[in-house]
């Protein structure tokens, strides 16, 4: 069944009549964000399921809720009075049977004075045409319509065939361990084997009960038989309880292993983040301590100006100079004192000599002055003319110093005696001179210490910055928050403990199950021993056949499922390899790991089979897409999905452009027909050219859709329409 | 998946040979539509038929029970 055509009229941004035809191969609708790709996807979905995706609610809603929003705003704005209808019609063609189904959905509103009067329901019609017989009929019966829809796209597999890019995450949710198993159940024939298994179990149970009744009937000791039957019942009840326990423990173990596994992929980054966080904390502590030390040193630096006498820095020469001057002063002083003493001695000598002739102040100065005035010595009464020797000698008497010469100011070195002060200063200086000589070293040492602290602070700041950058990079790459990282590490430890605990519990429960089974066998033997006569052969045979049937049913189901998983794993890897061929960084193989509860989880492993940690989001999404393709293709014998078309909106937007061509190649190989909405080919002309020309891609129709008004320039949608251009 | 495909998977089970229901030679010649003359295989076929034709578990059990009680092949 392929989609031949879609006709869209007045549906959302598709104002007026619009049409697209499709062929086998990969059909691509190219358009940038806001160009109408998702609305086109909605158009397909609406026809089939009467629902459209409401982005604000992030869910599909029925026409009943969305109502007139389905109809183009442009068309509604252009009508003042009248009726407006949105319609989408899809033509499906069954190439094998050469018949056509045209599914059409319509929704109308009445407009009166520009007021929209909404109706609740859409109208759905199905037309069936048999081309070989040239007849066509409108399907009236609602049940038949449903059957046709179900046949075109079975509801339980629609999620794997029609999906939006952002839905890929949830189609196979690695956090929900049974989603892959569910998908396998839905998309494979394994459910047939499950049904046979249930029939076998039920038949074996009934056969065993019938046999037990016969054993009891033939018992020679009914009382004993009754007693053994009761014991058997008790063991049966206990066994059933242990089996329930076993199932529950296995579920818990699987959950814990799953969580542990899931965390394991994040653990490496989480550990790194946690270690970096600890390093940051330690760096911050060190920084704090360094800042305190620096602050202390700076305060101490000022104190040392006085405490360590740094203010005297550079005064070493001053002291030397002072010492020299002081020495010179002392020497000068001694010299002067010596001179003075000599002078005084001389004067004393002179005076002594003078005193030989006349005592001092004899005659009295007034008489001496009179003698000088009269030019006559009154002592000897001789004439003494002015300026004569005699007169001069008399004058010498008056000119004789009054104060002893050693007391004359001109002969004293200073007026004040600073000698003691100078001495004290010298001694102080001498005491400080050793300290002064150490000041430079002391300051240099202190500055070096401060420099070292500053250097350590800078270094620590740099380290913190590097750690911060590493944390940010890790946080960004691993999509983990700092808080998350710590909780991941803690949660991993908890889950590991759970795994250990549940494994131990499972062992205990398994032992109990074995014990109860053994007890039941013993009772069966004892019951058999009580038989008188013979159990009919046909009944013995019936019991044997039914128990063997149960055994075969269980083992066949497991074997088929296991083969299916192997096939699926192989196919998934083929698709994954094909899709990732354009990306050199992609590594690993997909392994479908069986959990204790029987579910399967995909994981990326290295060449040794160990889980590959740190796979990026693109890789994980590609794993999911590969698994979906494998499950879908596994349903067919030749690995090609012939009957159903893949319709997907922006599947490639969730991974990089590197994967786009690989994805298209794989899709065109796996699906007979696919319709892909993509913006990657809008932005990247090279990619578009490759899409159109690559011989490995079976290309169908390629359309470019363009809105009449770009999304950024829209104030409303009242003039919005969408043009469709066929590119090939 | 046809009845025949499902049937082939069931008769691949080693139990059939181990318990002496059939020999290896005969096993490969078995077809869904043919009478095998082996009760276990006929029971398997009945279950497959009821499953594929959506008869349900109760109908299947009843048919199997009736078949094994009749002693017919």
mmCIF file with all atom_site columns, C-alpha atoms in Angstrom, chain B residues 12-35:
data_model
loop_
_atom_site.group_PDB
_atom_site.id
_atom_site.type_symbol
_atom_site.label_atom_id
_atom_site.label_alt_id
_atom_site.label_comp_id
_atom_site.label_asym_id
_atom_site.label_entity_id
_atom_site.label_seq_id
_atom_site.pdbx_PDB_ins_code
_atom_site.Cartn_x
_atom_site.Cartn_y
_atom_site.Cartn_z
_atom_site.occupancy
_atom_site.B_iso_or_equiv
_atom_site.pdbx_formal_charge
_atom_site.auth_seq_id
_atom_site.auth_comp_id
_atom_site.auth_asym_id
_atom_site.auth_atom_id
_atom_site.pdbx_PDB_model_num
ATOM 1  C CA . UNK B 1 12 ? 12.424 -27.887 15.378 1.00 0.00 ? 12 UNK B CA 1
ATOM 2  C CA . UNK B 1 13 ? 12.274 -28.497 19.106 1.00 0.00 ? 13 UNK B CA 1
ATOM 3  C CA . UNK B 1 14 ? 14.767 -31.230 20.095 1.00 0.00 ? 14 UNK B CA 1
ATOM 4  C CA . UNK B 1 15 ? 12.281 -32.667 22.622 1.00 0.00 ? 15 UNK B CA 1
ATOM 5  C CA . UNK B 1 16 ? 10.372 -34.391 19.825 1.00 0.00 ? 16 UNK B CA 1
ATOM 6  C CA . UNK B 1 17 ? 13.358 -36.536 18.956 1.00 0.00 ? 17 UNK B CA 1
ATOM 7  C CA . UNK B 1 18 ? 14.727 -36.815 22.496 1.00 0.00 ? 18 UNK B CA 1
ATOM 8  C CA . UNK B 1 19 ? 11.473 -38.255 23.759 1.00 0.00 ? 19 UNK B CA 1
ATOM 9  C CA . UNK B 1 20 ? 11.086 -40.501 20.781 1.00 0.00 ? 20 UNK B CA 1
ATOM 10 C CA . UNK B 1 21 ? 7.978  -38.920 19.274 1.00 0.00 ? 21 UNK B CA 1
ATOM 11 C CA . UNK B 1 22 ? 9.539  -38.914 15.811 1.00 0.00 ? 22 UNK B CA 1
ATOM 12 C CA . UNK B 1 23 ? 12.760 -39.695 13.992 1.00 0.00 ? 23 UNK B CA 1
ATOM 13 C CA . UNK B 1 24 ? 14.939 -37.109 12.368 1.00 0.00 ? 24 UNK B CA 1
ATOM 14 C CA . UNK B 1 25 ? 14.150 -38.398 8.861  1.00 0.00 ? 25 UNK B CA 1
ATOM 15 C CA . UNK B 1 26 ? 10.420 -38.125 9.288  1.00 0.00 ? 26 UNK B CA 1
ATOM 16 C CA . UNK B 1 27 ? 10.677 -34.765 10.992 1.00 0.00 ? 27 UNK B CA 1
ATOM 17 C CA . UNK B 1 28 ? 11.894 -32.957 7.868  1.00 0.00 ? 28 UNK B CA 1
ATOM 18 C CA . UNK B 1 29 ? 9.045  -34.355 5.789  1.00 0.00 ? 29 UNK B CA 1
ATOM 19 C CA . UNK B 1 30 ? 6.378  -33.088 8.166  1.00 0.00 ? 30 UNK B CA 1
ATOM 20 C CA . UNK B 1 31 ? 3.962  -30.504 6.835  1.00 0.00 ? 31 UNK B CA 1
ATOM 21 C CA . UNK B 1 32 ? 1.237  -28.637 8.602  1.00 0.00 ? 32 UNK B CA 1
ATOM 22 C CA . UNK B 1 33 ? -1.489 -29.891 6.356  1.00 0.00 ? 33 UNK B CA 1
ATOM 23 C CA . UNK B 1 34 ? -0.410 -33.538 6.538  1.00 0.00 ? 34 UNK B CA 1
ATOM 24 C CA . UNK B 1 35 ? -1.545 -35.961 9.220  1.00 0.00 ? 35 UNK B CA 1
#
